Tab-separated table of C-alpha atoms in Angstrom:
chain	number	residue	atom	x	y	z
A	54	MET	CA	-201.641	-139.726	273.745
A	55	LYS	CA	-198.094	-138.717	272.838
A	56	SER	CA	-197.571	-137.473	269.301
A	57	ALA	CA	-195.320	-139.338	266.879
A	58	PRO	CA	-191.668	-138.238	266.748
A	59	ALA	CA	-191.403	-135.191	264.498
A	60	VAL	CA	-188.746	-133.547	262.339
A	61	GLY	CA	-187.638	-129.981	263.022
A	62	ILE	CA	-186.212	-127.551	260.482
A	63	ILE	CA	-184.348	-124.451	261.596
A	64	GLY	CA	-184.293	-122.009	258.705
A	65	GLY	CA	-181.227	-119.839	258.327
A	66	SER	CA	-180.658	-116.514	256.587
A	67	GLY	CA	-182.867	-116.441	253.493
A	68	LEU	CA	-184.996	-119.435	254.525
A	69	TYR	CA	-187.892	-117.907	256.413
A	70	ARG	CA	-190.777	-120.136	255.253
A	71	MET	CA	-191.454	-123.616	253.907
A	72	GLU	CA	-194.333	-123.503	251.445
A	73	GLN	CA	-193.949	-127.274	250.998
A	74	LEU	CA	-195.618	-127.846	254.385
A	75	ARG	CA	-199.147	-129.222	254.023
A	76	ASP	CA	-201.978	-128.353	256.449
A	77	ALA	CA	-199.713	-125.746	258.032
A	78	SER	CA	-200.614	-124.136	261.364
A	79	GLU	CA	-198.862	-121.804	263.780
A	80	HIS	CA	-197.679	-122.930	267.219
A	81	LYS	CA	-196.871	-120.108	269.621
A	82	SER	CA	-194.529	-121.317	272.352
A	83	GLU	CA	-193.352	-120.005	275.693
A	84	THR	CA	-190.584	-121.912	277.413
A	85	PRO	CA	-188.851	-121.732	280.816
A	86	PHE	CA	-186.032	-120.021	278.887
A	87	GLY	CA	-188.188	-117.372	277.218
A	88	SER	CA	-189.666	-117.058	273.742
A	89	PRO	CA	-188.269	-118.703	270.608
A	90	SER	CA	-187.310	-116.657	267.571
A	91	ASP	CA	-190.826	-116.832	266.096
A	92	VAL	CA	-193.917	-118.999	266.063
A	93	LEU	CA	-193.229	-122.541	264.918
A	94	ILE	CA	-195.049	-123.613	261.769
A	95	GLY	CA	-196.278	-127.187	261.952
A	96	GLY	CA	-197.384	-129.252	258.973
A	97	THR	CA	-196.554	-132.373	257.007
A	98	ILE	CA	-194.134	-133.251	254.225
A	99	SER	CA	-194.789	-136.639	252.612
A	100	GLY	CA	-196.931	-137.532	255.611
A	101	ARG	CA	-194.238	-136.771	258.217
A	102	GLN	CA	-194.930	-134.233	260.954
A	103	VAL	CA	-192.551	-131.302	260.558
A	104	TYR	CA	-192.046	-128.088	262.550
A	105	PHE	CA	-190.302	-125.149	260.934
A	106	LEU	CA	-188.681	-122.245	262.815
A	107	PRO	CA	-186.934	-119.281	261.152
A	108	ARG	CA	-183.809	-118.842	263.285
A	109	HIS	CA	-183.653	-115.051	262.906
A	110	GLY	CA	-187.417	-114.540	262.863
A	111	ARG	CA	-189.501	-113.687	259.829
A	112	GLY	CA	-188.028	-110.601	258.218
A	113	HIS	CA	-184.614	-111.368	259.772
A	114	ARG	CA	-185.053	-109.330	262.979
A	115	ILE	CA	-182.664	-111.103	265.377
A	116	LEU	CA	-178.875	-110.853	265.320
A	117	PRO	CA	-176.752	-113.954	266.085
A	118	HIS	CA	-175.798	-112.818	269.603
A	119	GLU	CA	-179.462	-112.084	270.377
A	120	LEU	CA	-180.702	-115.572	269.536
A	121	ASN	CA	-182.363	-117.510	272.339
A	122	HIS	CA	-181.067	-120.929	271.339
A	123	ARG	CA	-182.380	-122.607	274.480
A	124	ALA	CA	-185.924	-121.421	273.807
A	125	ASN	CA	-185.710	-122.481	270.154
A	126	ILE	CA	-184.546	-126.030	270.906
A	127	PHE	CA	-186.760	-126.454	273.985
A	128	ALA	CA	-189.852	-125.377	272.011
A	129	MET	CA	-189.099	-128.018	269.393
A	130	ARG	CA	-188.473	-130.728	272.000
A	131	SER	CA	-191.783	-129.826	273.639
A	132	LEU	CA	-193.480	-130.695	270.323
A	133	ASN	CA	-191.705	-134.087	270.297
A	134	VAL	CA	-189.216	-133.121	267.614
A	135	ARG	CA	-186.471	-135.782	267.671
A	136	TRP	CA	-184.525	-134.893	264.515
A	137	ILE	CA	-183.378	-131.388	263.564
A	138	ILE	CA	-182.051	-130.237	260.216
A	139	ALA	CA	-180.382	-126.876	260.741
A	140	VAL	CA	-179.958	-124.750	257.622
A	141	THR	CA	-177.396	-121.987	258.049
A	142	ALA	CA	-175.506	-119.450	255.925
A	143	VAL	CA	-171.706	-119.706	256.136
A	144	GLY	CA	-168.533	-118.340	254.620
A	145	SER	CA	-166.124	-120.715	252.879
A	146	LEU	CA	-162.555	-120.968	254.161
A	147	GLN	CA	-161.331	-123.243	251.378
A	148	GLU	CA	-161.139	-122.714	247.621
A	149	LYS	CA	-162.931	-125.978	246.837
A	150	TYR	CA	-166.097	-124.926	248.677
A	151	LYS	CA	-167.800	-122.448	246.354
A	152	PRO	CA	-170.690	-120.060	246.944
A	153	ARG	CA	-173.998	-121.919	246.537
A	154	ASP	CA	-172.400	-125.258	247.502
A	155	ILE	CA	-173.572	-127.111	250.606
A	156	LEU	CA	-171.170	-128.327	253.264
A	157	LEU	CA	-172.461	-130.901	255.749
A	158	PRO	CA	-170.266	-130.340	258.826
A	159	SER	CA	-169.067	-133.231	260.944
A	160	GLN	CA	-167.149	-131.134	263.512
A	161	PHE	CA	-167.175	-127.738	265.234
A	162	TYR	CA	-164.580	-125.414	266.687
A	163	ASP	CA	-165.907	-122.942	269.246
A	164	ARG	CA	-164.659	-119.349	269.143
A	165	SER	CA	-167.765	-117.971	270.813
A	166	SER	CA	-168.094	-116.588	274.325
A	167	SER	CA	-171.597	-117.551	275.499
A	168	ARG	CA	-171.160	-121.087	276.751
A	169	ALA	CA	-173.166	-120.462	279.934
A	170	VAL	CA	-176.363	-120.186	277.873
A	171	HIS	CA	-175.528	-123.183	275.686
A	172	THR	CA	-176.830	-125.728	278.203
A	173	PHE	CA	-180.198	-126.595	279.707
A	174	PHE	CA	-178.638	-127.988	282.866
A	175	GLY	CA	-177.630	-126.491	286.184
A	176	GLU	CA	-179.861	-125.488	289.099
A	177	GLY	CA	-179.162	-128.759	290.902
A	178	ILE	CA	-178.873	-131.178	287.970
A	179	ALA	CA	-175.481	-131.597	286.320
A	180	ALA	CA	-175.029	-133.170	282.907
A	181	HIS	CA	-171.978	-133.418	280.655
A	182	ILE	CA	-172.906	-134.602	277.178
A	183	SER	CA	-170.349	-136.229	274.922
A	184	PHE	CA	-169.566	-133.721	272.166
A	185	ALA	CA	-166.777	-135.634	270.442
A	186	GLU	CA	-169.160	-136.331	267.558
A	187	PRO	CA	-171.385	-133.248	267.637
A	188	ILE	CA	-173.379	-134.053	264.498
A	189	SER	CA	-175.587	-137.066	263.839
A	190	GLY	CA	-173.602	-139.050	261.276
A	191	ARG	CA	-176.676	-140.957	260.125
A	192	LEU	CA	-178.669	-137.800	259.483
A	193	ARG	CA	-175.695	-136.105	257.800
A	194	ASN	CA	-175.209	-139.058	255.447
A	195	LEU	CA	-178.924	-139.110	254.686
A	196	LEU	CA	-178.749	-135.409	253.717
A	197	ASN	CA	-175.729	-136.095	251.527
A	198	GLU	CA	-177.560	-138.876	249.692
A	199	SER	CA	-180.602	-136.645	249.235
A	200	ALA	CA	-178.483	-133.804	247.857
A	201	LYS	CA	-177.000	-136.171	245.276
A	202	LYS	CA	-180.460	-137.381	244.274
A	203	VAL	CA	-181.649	-133.853	243.472
A	204	GLY	CA	-178.405	-132.899	241.745
A	205	VAL	CA	-177.055	-130.505	244.380
A	206	ARG	CA	-173.295	-130.093	244.950
A	207	ALA	CA	-172.668	-131.115	248.558
A	208	HIS	CA	-169.522	-131.891	250.570
A	209	ASN	CA	-169.959	-134.547	253.259
A	210	GLY	CA	-167.920	-133.665	256.350
A	211	GLY	CA	-165.794	-130.752	257.487
A	212	THR	CA	-165.271	-128.353	260.377
A	213	TYR	CA	-167.533	-125.384	261.109
A	214	VAL	CA	-165.836	-122.700	263.208
A	215	ASN	CA	-168.373	-120.773	265.283
A	216	MET	CA	-167.634	-117.082	265.926
A	217	ASP	CA	-169.656	-114.514	267.848
A	218	GLY	CA	-170.528	-111.914	265.211
A	219	PRO	CA	-172.498	-109.934	264.313
A	220	ALA	CA	-169.561	-108.400	262.392
A	221	PHE	CA	-167.904	-110.621	259.801
A	222	SER	CA	-164.298	-111.805	260.279
A	223	THR	CA	-161.217	-109.642	259.997
A	224	ARG	CA	-158.714	-110.820	257.377
A	225	ALA	CA	-156.368	-111.909	260.191
A	226	GLU	CA	-159.107	-114.055	261.757
A	227	SER	CA	-160.094	-115.496	258.389
A	228	GLU	CA	-156.505	-116.391	257.499
A	229	LEU	CA	-155.919	-117.973	260.922
A	230	ASN	CA	-159.068	-120.085	260.546
A	231	ARG	CA	-157.757	-121.261	257.160
A	232	ARG	CA	-154.360	-122.161	258.585
A	233	HIS	CA	-156.072	-124.239	261.262
A	234	GLY	CA	-157.733	-126.229	258.481
A	235	PHE	CA	-161.300	-125.172	259.240
A	236	ASP	CA	-163.735	-125.375	256.338
A	237	VAL	CA	-166.563	-122.882	256.930
A	238	VAL	CA	-167.293	-120.077	259.384
A	239	GLY	CA	-170.633	-119.094	260.866
A	240	MET	CA	-172.222	-117.480	263.912
A	241	THR	CA	-175.130	-119.657	265.030
A	242	ASN	CA	-174.949	-123.413	264.679
A	243	LEU	CA	-172.715	-124.752	267.456
A	244	PRO	CA	-175.067	-123.926	270.358
A	245	GLU	CA	-177.928	-125.569	268.474
A	246	ALA	CA	-175.886	-128.759	268.188
A	247	LYS	CA	-175.005	-128.762	271.907
A	248	LEU	CA	-178.558	-128.142	273.033
A	249	ALA	CA	-180.024	-130.689	270.629
A	250	LEU	CA	-177.806	-133.401	272.099
A	251	GLU	CA	-178.802	-132.399	275.640
A	252	ALA	CA	-182.447	-132.669	274.557
A	253	GLU	CA	-181.778	-136.111	273.019
A	254	MET	CA	-182.362	-134.986	269.448
A	255	ALA	CA	-180.346	-135.977	266.376
A	256	LEU	CA	-179.113	-132.870	264.537
A	257	ALA	CA	-177.351	-132.373	261.237
A	258	THR	CA	-176.501	-129.137	259.497
A	259	MET	CA	-176.818	-127.917	255.940
A	260	ALA	CA	-174.215	-125.141	255.775
A	261	MET	CA	-175.143	-123.067	252.720
A	262	ILE	CA	-172.093	-121.249	251.382
A	263	THR	CA	-172.631	-117.605	250.475
A	264	ASP	CA	-169.091	-116.207	250.140
A	265	TYR	CA	-165.355	-116.757	250.660
A	266	ASP	CA	-165.315	-114.890	253.987
A	267	CYS	CA	-162.550	-112.290	253.473
A	268	TRP	CA	-159.383	-114.389	253.108
A	269	LYS	CA	-159.516	-114.432	249.300
A	270	ALA	CA	-157.742	-111.206	248.370
A	271	GLU	CA	-158.967	-111.132	244.767
A	272	GLU	CA	-162.594	-111.259	245.943
A	273	GLU	CA	-164.514	-108.335	247.393
A	274	PRO	CA	-164.517	-108.442	251.233
A	275	VAL	CA	-167.631	-110.143	252.507
A	276	SER	CA	-170.576	-107.813	253.045
A	277	ALA	CA	-174.281	-108.188	253.733
A	278	GLN	CA	-174.951	-107.365	250.076
A	279	THR	CA	-172.560	-110.100	248.908
A	280	VAL	CA	-174.143	-112.635	251.242
A	281	PHE	CA	-177.740	-111.850	250.439
A	282	SER	CA	-177.125	-112.067	246.685
A	283	HIS	CA	-176.763	-115.865	247.147
A	284	LEU	CA	-179.401	-116.418	249.829
A	285	ILE	CA	-182.440	-116.847	247.592
A	286	ALA	CA	-180.709	-119.464	245.444
A	287	ASN	CA	-179.437	-121.268	248.546
A	288	ALA	CA	-182.905	-121.297	250.128
A	289	GLU	CA	-184.432	-122.937	247.068
A	290	THR	CA	-181.620	-125.507	247.008
A	291	ALA	CA	-182.156	-126.288	250.687
A	292	LYS	CA	-185.885	-126.855	250.155
A	293	LYS	CA	-185.210	-129.399	247.388
A	294	VAL	CA	-182.892	-131.384	249.646
A	295	LEU	CA	-185.257	-131.198	252.621
A	296	VAL	CA	-188.254	-132.456	250.646
A	297	GLU	CA	-186.177	-135.404	249.426
A	298	ALA	CA	-184.645	-136.179	252.840
A	299	ILE	CA	-187.555	-135.904	255.274
A	300	PRO	CA	-189.514	-138.996	254.102
A	301	ARG	CA	-186.332	-141.056	254.545
A	302	ILE	CA	-185.909	-140.202	258.239
A	303	PRO	CA	-186.991	-143.143	260.463
A	304	ALA	CA	-190.384	-142.997	262.124
A	305	GLU	CA	-189.056	-144.186	265.493
A	306	ALA	CA	-186.501	-142.316	267.608
A	307	THR	CA	-184.021	-145.134	268.265
A	308	TRP	CA	-180.688	-143.596	267.244
A	309	PRO	CA	-177.874	-143.198	269.824
A	310	GLU	CA	-178.579	-139.451	270.074
A	311	HIS	CA	-182.071	-140.244	271.348
A	312	SER	CA	-180.705	-141.679	274.606
A	313	GLY	CA	-177.595	-139.536	275.049
A	314	LEU	CA	-178.454	-138.448	278.578
A	315	ASP	CA	-177.960	-141.981	279.886
A	316	ALA	CA	-174.211	-141.363	279.958
A	317	ALA	CA	-174.367	-137.623	280.657
A	318	LEU	CA	-176.373	-137.103	283.843
A	319	THR	CA	-174.053	-137.039	286.845
A	320	THR	CA	-176.263	-135.908	289.736
A	321	GLU	CA	-177.867	-138.706	291.734
A	322	ARG	CA	-181.551	-138.995	290.853
A	323	GLY	CA	-182.655	-138.619	294.455
A	324	LEU	CA	-180.970	-135.204	294.658
A	325	TRP	CA	-182.702	-133.647	291.650
A	326	PRO	CA	-184.627	-130.529	292.739
A	327	LYS	CA	-188.326	-130.799	291.988
A	328	ALA	CA	-188.391	-127.331	290.414
A	329	THR	CA	-185.639	-128.239	287.945
A	330	ILE	CA	-187.338	-131.528	287.048
A	331	GLU	CA	-190.514	-129.604	286.283
A	332	LYS	CA	-188.626	-126.933	284.346
A	333	LEU	CA	-186.964	-129.531	282.100
A	334	GLY	CA	-190.064	-131.697	281.809
A	335	PRO	CA	-189.924	-132.537	278.070
A	336	ILE	CA	-186.226	-133.397	278.318
A	337	LEU	CA	-186.325	-135.433	281.548
A	338	SER	CA	-189.753	-137.055	281.193
A	339	ARG	CA	-188.393	-140.535	280.455
A	340	PHE	CA	-186.444	-140.491	283.754
A	341	SER	CA	-189.485	-139.772	285.911
């Protein structure tokens, strides 16, 4: 019997555990794309099945360019996760977004260089997802409402520019990103959004602001020490919003994101290689 659709939480820098999970248990996963960042912790929040994964591993052991995003998202899809809330640390590119605020991005700009590993497809099956609206608007709005309910300062909408890292921006890069009108900068979230859509999952992001990047001349240039001084507070804020939001997520996976492959798959069904069908089993099961 197939399990009920679940909610996934990807924990960013500072958010390595969710003590709010009830009846928690570990789920060790191996995927066709390798191992995820850590074991997934399954449990319930307000009766909803939830799986939590620390993006950088417990103890923060994995750098942004080392992350196996495909394994992380595939492992969640294999557990019938259909909604993902991605919590991620970011730098602010605009004065109005202050450290310890939350920005809920609605758009991305890609300055990364690893696009070949930001798709599940290939090996005989071609798919081109629509990425015009990369974030689930319904889930983003739900997070915004939940933030307001718990008294958290959140900004609904904005552009997240995704850079490679692991070094922080130069001043020239930071100033250029500001001139382009981008709102926050980070190193990890865009590939998660792409892969979630390919896996027919609705994803929204809680971008937790830790600093002003390095564009603000009167501030100290961003450093790991600066960032981590805000992480604990941001993690506690994120947990409050998550606990409020999760019970409000629908029980049935009927949003547009949950059938996104209908308009994305371009290879004729009769030409799909058997090995690739088997490899992508959790993603392609409804087409078999």
